[in-house]
mmCIF file of C-alpha atoms in Angstrom:
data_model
loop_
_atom_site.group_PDB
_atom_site.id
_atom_site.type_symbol
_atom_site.label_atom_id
_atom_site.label_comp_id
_atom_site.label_asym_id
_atom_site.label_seq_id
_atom_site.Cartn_x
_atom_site.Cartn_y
_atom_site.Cartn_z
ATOM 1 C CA UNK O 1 3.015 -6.018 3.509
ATOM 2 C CA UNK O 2 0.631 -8.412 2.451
ATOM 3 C CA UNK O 3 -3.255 -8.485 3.073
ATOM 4 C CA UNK O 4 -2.623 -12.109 4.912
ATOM 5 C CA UNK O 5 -0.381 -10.458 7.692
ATOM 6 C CA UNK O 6 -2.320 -7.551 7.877
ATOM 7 C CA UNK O 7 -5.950 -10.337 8.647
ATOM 8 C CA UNK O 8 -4.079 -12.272 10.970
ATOM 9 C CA UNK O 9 -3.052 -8.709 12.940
ATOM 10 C CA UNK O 10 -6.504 -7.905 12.941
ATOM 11 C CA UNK O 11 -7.667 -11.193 13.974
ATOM 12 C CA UNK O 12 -4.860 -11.372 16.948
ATOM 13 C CA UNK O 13 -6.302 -8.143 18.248
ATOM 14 C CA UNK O 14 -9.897 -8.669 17.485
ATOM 15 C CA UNK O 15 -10.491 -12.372 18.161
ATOM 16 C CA UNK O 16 -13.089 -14.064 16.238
ATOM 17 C CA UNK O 17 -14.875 -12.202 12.873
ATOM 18 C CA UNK O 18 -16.267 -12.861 9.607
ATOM 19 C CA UNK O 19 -15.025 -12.191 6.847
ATOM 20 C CA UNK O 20 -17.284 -8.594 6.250
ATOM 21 C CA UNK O 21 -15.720 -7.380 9.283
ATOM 22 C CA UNK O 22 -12.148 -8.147 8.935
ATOM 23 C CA UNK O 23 -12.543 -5.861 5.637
ATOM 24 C CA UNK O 24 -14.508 -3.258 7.741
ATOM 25 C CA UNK O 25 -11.073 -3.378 9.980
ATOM 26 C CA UNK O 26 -8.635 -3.563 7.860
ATOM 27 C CA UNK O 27 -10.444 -0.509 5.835
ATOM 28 C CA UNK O 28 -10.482 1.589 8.953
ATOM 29 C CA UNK O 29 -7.089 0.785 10.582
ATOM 30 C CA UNK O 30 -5.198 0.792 7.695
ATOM 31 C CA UNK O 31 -6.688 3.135 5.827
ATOM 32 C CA UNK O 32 -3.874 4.837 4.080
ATOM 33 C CA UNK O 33 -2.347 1.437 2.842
ATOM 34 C CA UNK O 34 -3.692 -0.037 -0.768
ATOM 35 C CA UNK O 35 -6.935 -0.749 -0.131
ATOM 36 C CA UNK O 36 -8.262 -4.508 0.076
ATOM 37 C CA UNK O 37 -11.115 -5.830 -2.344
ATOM 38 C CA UNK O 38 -13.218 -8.277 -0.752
ATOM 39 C CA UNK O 39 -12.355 -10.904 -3.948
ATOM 40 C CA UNK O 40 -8.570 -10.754 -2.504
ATOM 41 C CA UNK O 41 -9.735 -10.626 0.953
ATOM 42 C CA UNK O 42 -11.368 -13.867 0.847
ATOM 43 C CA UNK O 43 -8.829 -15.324 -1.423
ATOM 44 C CA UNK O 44 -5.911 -14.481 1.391
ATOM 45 C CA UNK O 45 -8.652 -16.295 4.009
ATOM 46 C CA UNK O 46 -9.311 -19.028 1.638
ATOM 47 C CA UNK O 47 -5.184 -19.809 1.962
ATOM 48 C CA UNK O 48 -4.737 -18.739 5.365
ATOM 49 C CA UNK O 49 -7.301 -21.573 6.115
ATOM 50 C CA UNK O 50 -5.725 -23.834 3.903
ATOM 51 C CA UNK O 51 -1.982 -23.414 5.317
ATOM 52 C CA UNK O 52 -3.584 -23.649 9.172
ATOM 53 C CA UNK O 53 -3.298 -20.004 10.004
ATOM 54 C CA UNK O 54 -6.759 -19.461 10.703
ATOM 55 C CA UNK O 55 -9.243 -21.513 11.353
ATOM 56 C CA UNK O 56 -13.512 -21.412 11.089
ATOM 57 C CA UNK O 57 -14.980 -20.709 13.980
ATOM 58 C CA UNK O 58 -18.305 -20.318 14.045
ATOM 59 C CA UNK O 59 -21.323 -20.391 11.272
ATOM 60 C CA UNK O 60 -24.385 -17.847 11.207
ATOM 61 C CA UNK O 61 -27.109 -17.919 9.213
ATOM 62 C CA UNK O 62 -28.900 -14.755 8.784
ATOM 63 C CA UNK O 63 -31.085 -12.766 6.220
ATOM 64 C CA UNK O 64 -28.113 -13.698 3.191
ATOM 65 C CA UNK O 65 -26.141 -16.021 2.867
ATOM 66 C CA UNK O 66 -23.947 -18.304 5.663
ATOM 67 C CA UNK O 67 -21.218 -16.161 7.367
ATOM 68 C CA UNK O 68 -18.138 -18.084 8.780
ATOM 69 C CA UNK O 69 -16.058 -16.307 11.205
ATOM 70 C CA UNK O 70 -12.839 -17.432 11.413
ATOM 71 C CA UNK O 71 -10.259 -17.371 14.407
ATOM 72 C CA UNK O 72 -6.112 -17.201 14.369
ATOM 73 C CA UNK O 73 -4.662 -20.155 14.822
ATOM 74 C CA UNK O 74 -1.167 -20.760 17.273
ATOM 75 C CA UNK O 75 0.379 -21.276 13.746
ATOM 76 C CA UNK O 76 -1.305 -18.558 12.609
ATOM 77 C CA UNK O 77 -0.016 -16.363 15.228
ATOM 78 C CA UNK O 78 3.605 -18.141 15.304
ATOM 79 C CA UNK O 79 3.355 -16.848 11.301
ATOM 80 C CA UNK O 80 2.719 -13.589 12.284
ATOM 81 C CA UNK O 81 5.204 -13.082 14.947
ATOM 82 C CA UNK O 82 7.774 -14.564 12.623
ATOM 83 C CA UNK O 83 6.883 -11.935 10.076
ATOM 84 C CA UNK O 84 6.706 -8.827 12.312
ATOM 85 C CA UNK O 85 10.443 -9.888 14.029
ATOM 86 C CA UNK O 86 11.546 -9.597 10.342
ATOM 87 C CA UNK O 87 12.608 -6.010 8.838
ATOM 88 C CA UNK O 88 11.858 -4.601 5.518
ATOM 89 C CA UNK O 89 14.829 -5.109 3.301
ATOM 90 C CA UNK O 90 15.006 -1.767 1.232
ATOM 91 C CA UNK O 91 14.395 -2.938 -2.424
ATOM 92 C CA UNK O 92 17.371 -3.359 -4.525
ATOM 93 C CA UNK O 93 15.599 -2.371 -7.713
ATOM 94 C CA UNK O 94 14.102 0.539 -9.088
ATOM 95 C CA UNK O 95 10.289 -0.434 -9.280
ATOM 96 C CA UNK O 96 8.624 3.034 -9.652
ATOM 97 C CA UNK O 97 6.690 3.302 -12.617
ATOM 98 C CA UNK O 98 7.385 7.063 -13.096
ATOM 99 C CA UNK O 99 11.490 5.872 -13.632
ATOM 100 C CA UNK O 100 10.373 3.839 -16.461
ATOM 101 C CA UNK O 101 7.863 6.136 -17.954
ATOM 102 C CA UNK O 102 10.975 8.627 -18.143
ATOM 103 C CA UNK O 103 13.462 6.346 -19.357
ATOM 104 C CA UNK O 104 11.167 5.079 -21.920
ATOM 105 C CA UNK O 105 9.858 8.670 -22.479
ATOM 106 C CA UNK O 106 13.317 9.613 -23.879
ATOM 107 C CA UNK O 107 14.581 6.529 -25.591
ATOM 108 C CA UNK O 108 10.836 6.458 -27.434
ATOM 109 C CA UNK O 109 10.699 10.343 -28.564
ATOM 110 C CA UNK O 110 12.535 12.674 -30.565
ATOM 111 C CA UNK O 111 14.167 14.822 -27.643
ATOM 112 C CA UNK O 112 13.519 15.352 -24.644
ATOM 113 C CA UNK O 113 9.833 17.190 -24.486
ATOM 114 C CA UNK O 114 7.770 14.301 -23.698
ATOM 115 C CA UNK O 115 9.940 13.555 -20.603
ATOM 116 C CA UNK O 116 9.358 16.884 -19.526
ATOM 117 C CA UNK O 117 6.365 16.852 -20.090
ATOM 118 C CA UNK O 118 5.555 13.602 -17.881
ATOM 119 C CA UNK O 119 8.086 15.054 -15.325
ATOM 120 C CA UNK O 120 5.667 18.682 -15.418
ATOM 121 C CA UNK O 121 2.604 16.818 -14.949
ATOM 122 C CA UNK O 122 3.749 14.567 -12.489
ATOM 123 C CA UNK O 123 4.964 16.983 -10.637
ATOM 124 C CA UNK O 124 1.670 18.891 -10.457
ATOM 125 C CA UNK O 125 0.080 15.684 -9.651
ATOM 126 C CA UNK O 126 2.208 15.121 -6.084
ATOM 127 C CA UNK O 127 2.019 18.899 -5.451
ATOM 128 C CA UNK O 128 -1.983 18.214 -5.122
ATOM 129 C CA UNK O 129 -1.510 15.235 -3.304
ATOM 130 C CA UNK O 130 1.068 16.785 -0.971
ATOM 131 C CA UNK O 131 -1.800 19.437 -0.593
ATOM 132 C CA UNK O 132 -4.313 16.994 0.168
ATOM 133 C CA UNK O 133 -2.461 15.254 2.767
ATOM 134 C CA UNK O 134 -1.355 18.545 4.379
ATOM 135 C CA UNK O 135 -4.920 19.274 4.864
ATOM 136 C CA UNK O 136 -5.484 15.763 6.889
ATOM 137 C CA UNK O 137 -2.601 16.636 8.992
ATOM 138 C CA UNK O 138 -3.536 19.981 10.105
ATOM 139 C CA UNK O 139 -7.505 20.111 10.339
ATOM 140 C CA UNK O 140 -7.106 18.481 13.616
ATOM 141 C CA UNK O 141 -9.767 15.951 12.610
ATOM 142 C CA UNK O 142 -7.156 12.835 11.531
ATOM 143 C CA UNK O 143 -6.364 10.125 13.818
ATOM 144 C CA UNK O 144 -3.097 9.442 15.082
ATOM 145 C CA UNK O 145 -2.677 6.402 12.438
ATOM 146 C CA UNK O 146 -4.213 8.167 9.555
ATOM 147 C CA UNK O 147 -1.469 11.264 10.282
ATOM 148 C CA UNK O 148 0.896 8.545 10.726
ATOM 149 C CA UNK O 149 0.077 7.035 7.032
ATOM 150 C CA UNK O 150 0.160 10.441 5.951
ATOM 151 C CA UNK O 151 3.226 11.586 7.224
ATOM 152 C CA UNK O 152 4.883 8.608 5.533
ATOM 153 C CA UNK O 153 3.197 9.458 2.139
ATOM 154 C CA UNK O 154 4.613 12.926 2.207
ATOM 155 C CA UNK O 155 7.497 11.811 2.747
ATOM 156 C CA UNK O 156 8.280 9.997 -0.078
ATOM 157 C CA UNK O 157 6.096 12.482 -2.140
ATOM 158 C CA UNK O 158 8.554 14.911 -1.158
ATOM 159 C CA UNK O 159 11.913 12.460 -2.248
ATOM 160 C CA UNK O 160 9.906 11.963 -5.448
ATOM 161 C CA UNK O 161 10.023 15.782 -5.777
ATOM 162 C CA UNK O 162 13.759 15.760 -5.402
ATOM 163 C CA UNK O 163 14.449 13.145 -7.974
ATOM 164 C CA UNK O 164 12.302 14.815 -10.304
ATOM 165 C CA UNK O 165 14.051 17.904 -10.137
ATOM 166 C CA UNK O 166 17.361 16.199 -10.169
ATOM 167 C CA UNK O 167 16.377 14.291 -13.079
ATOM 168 C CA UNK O 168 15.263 17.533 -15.115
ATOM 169 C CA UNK O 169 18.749 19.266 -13.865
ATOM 170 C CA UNK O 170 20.533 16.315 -15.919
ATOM 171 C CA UNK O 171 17.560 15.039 -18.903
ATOM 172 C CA UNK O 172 20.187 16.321 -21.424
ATOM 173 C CA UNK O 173 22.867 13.928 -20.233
ATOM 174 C CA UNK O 174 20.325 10.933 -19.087
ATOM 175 C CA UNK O 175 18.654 11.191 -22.907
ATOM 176 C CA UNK O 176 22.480 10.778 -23.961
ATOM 177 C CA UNK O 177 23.209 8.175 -22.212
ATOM 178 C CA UNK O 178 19.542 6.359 -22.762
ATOM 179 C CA UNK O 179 20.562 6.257 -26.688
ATOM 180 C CA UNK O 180 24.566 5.803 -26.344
#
């Protein structure tokens, strides 16, 4: 996903906003996804303008400085229709970080302890955010997006689990291989 979608969404729903409260939105709708910082949020506005997507339409002048609200464009909204049509091709690469911190872990070290190690302690680290998540699920409180995001977390917390024990079940052969 990528923060310019995710403005033009908010702007298709919402109509016309500044720039303060298309954070404010994006913040609160999407609020399990990686959050937004306003330097990147006005950088993907600064190119959505550029490219036609969006376009300024109004100016206030308050207590700060100017605000510009900006508006979707029909090429903005052609853009995001075009994206959403589109599925998410699963990624042909291993990209996680905690892959690479094992394989490195055991071609770096003398056996096998470190990798254990960073297996142990990132194990304990998605047990507490499995635990933290199952508390937003079940206090009733959440909603339906934010149990939504956290279902999907959990999920792949959980298939992290499993390759982390898989990975410990073979280390011995893996750290073999690593140095053949």
């Amino acid at each position: 996903m990528t923060a310019s979608h995710a403005l033009l969404g908010i702007l298709a729903q919402q109509g016309t906003r500044h720039g303060y409260e298309l954070k404010r939105e994006y913040d609160r709708r999407l609020a399990g996804v990686r959050p937004l910082a306003f330097g990147q949020m006005y950088t993907a506005l600064a190119r959505m303008l550029r490219v036609g997507h969006i376009a300024e339409a109004a100016y206030e002048r308050g207590a700060g400085p100017e605000r510009v609200a900006y508006r979707l464009t029909d090429d903005g909204r052609s853009e995001l229709m075009a994206w959403l049509a589109q599925p998410v091709p699963p990624s042909p690469h291993v990209s996680a970080p905690l892959f690479v911190k094992v394989l490195i872990a055991l071609l770096a070290t003398p056996d096998e302890t470190a990798a254990r190690a960073l297996l142990a302690a990132q194990r304990a680290s998605h047990l507490e955010q499995m635990r933290q998540l199952t508390k937003v699920k079940t206090d009733g409180k959440a909603p339906l997006s934010e149990l939504a995001a956290a279902d999907y977390l959990l999920k792949h917390l959980d298939a992290d689990m499993r390759w982390m024990a898989t990975t410990l079940e073979r280390i011995t052969a893996i750290r073999a291989e690593v140095l053949a």
